Amino acid sequence: METGYGFGKTILFGEHFVVYGLPAIASAISNKTIAEIDSADEFTFIDERPETPGYKVKKKDEIQRQLGALKNHFKKDNVRIKLSGDLACASGVGASAALAASIARAYNQHLKLNLTDEEINDVAFLAECAGSGKASGIDNTCSVYGGFIIFEKNLPGGKNIMEKIPVDKPINIVMASSGITQTTKEVVDDVRRLKEKNPEKFGEIFIQYRSVFDEAVNALEAGDNVRLGQLMDANQKLLTEMTLSCHEIDEIISLAKDAGALGAKLTGTGRGGTVIALTPDASIQDDVLAAIQDSGYKAVKTSVGT
Ligand code: MEV
């Protein structure tokens, strides 16, 4: 039996903006999906990943398309694949990219292909696109490489731009699930329609985002987490103007901020999914976790930049 892993991810700045060629900042989180692969008489898939209730049912077709793409790519379907790990599947944590990266790594071991990380990333991207339509590539890039990255989609096609941001210390965060699973393609398509209807409004929002992004890179490099938190709040405000927030996201953000988070925002697709809250130390991380859980939401402590 061979194994492979794929990190979960969180987007700190720039979900949706990245679709239009603006840069984003993302990071792997320490939680990951593990794929085990074995030869078998016929294709068997066992999914033991923890999940937000309903996630796997809602994503059933998407998962099947991803598996189909991976089997086709590696030209071997008489295998048994089992997924597990400590990444709880939910919208916004890069679960589908972690599936793709972990299985691509497992196949690579199983077939003794000696693929580089870049090649693994290409396969994971292919599986992401098969699963959810036109993906930007940000999720699989985090899932394969780990650490903080600046990611910029190459709109005309060709390789996306990816640059590692060296950060001295991992940053504590809390990730909370709104309990709502969204389909990324549907939300991305809807935002595109809104943008086409309101080009001036979106143009203005994009300009504001660009300066939030530039300041965020400086804050990360300087280790200024207080400023980073303020900029996450500013990014959330712009996402709200783009109709990407919802009651549950707003409630989780308020709970986190009241308990001492430096900043909080939705991460990933939005209109549900996951919220990330930046916490200055382990004690406030515990307070934020407790405040969110006491209100009935599922949440975990994790870190970015590890
Ligand atoms: C989803 O995690 C992030 C989006 O920007 C879509 C994408 O980049 O593919 C909403």
GROMACS .gro file of C-alpha atoms and ligand atoms in nm, residues 9 11 14-19 92 134-139 184 188 267-269, ligand 1:
model
   30
    9LYS     CA    1  -0.584   2.563   0.257
   11ILE     CA    2  -0.734   3.209   0.144
   14GLY     CA    3  -0.842   3.761  -0.257
   15GLU     CA    4  -1.096   3.482  -0.315
   16HIS     CA    5  -1.310   3.573  -0.617
   17PHE     CA    6  -1.074   3.864  -0.704
   18VAL     CA    7  -0.827   3.598  -0.815
   19VAL     CA    8  -1.070   3.476  -1.082
   92GLY     CA    9  -1.365   2.691   0.191
  134LYS     CA   10  -1.291   2.639  -1.423
  135ALA     CA   11  -1.074   2.654  -1.110
  136SER     CA   12  -0.810   2.924  -1.066
  137GLY     CA   13  -0.549   2.679  -0.937
  138ILE     CA   14  -0.501   2.852  -0.603
  139ASP     CA   15  -0.642   2.563  -0.395
  184THR     CA   16  -1.795   2.708  -0.610
  188VAL     CA   17  -1.833   3.222  -0.917
  267THR     CA   18  -1.253   3.221   0.313
  268GLY     CA   19  -1.307   3.047  -0.020
  269THR     CA   20  -1.637   3.040  -0.200
  307MEV     C1   21  -1.251   2.908  -0.400
  307MEV     O1   22  -1.179   2.847  -0.295
  307MEV     C2   23  -1.184   3.035  -0.444
  307MEV     C3   24  -1.254   3.110  -0.556
  307MEV     O2   25  -1.177   3.228  -0.578
  307MEV     C4   26  -1.262   3.028  -0.683
  307MEV     C5   27  -1.127   2.999  -0.746
  307MEV     O3   28  -1.032   3.074  -0.722
  307MEV     O4   29  -1.120   2.899  -0.820
  307MEV     C6   30  -1.393   3.152  -0.516
   0.00000   0.00000   0.00000
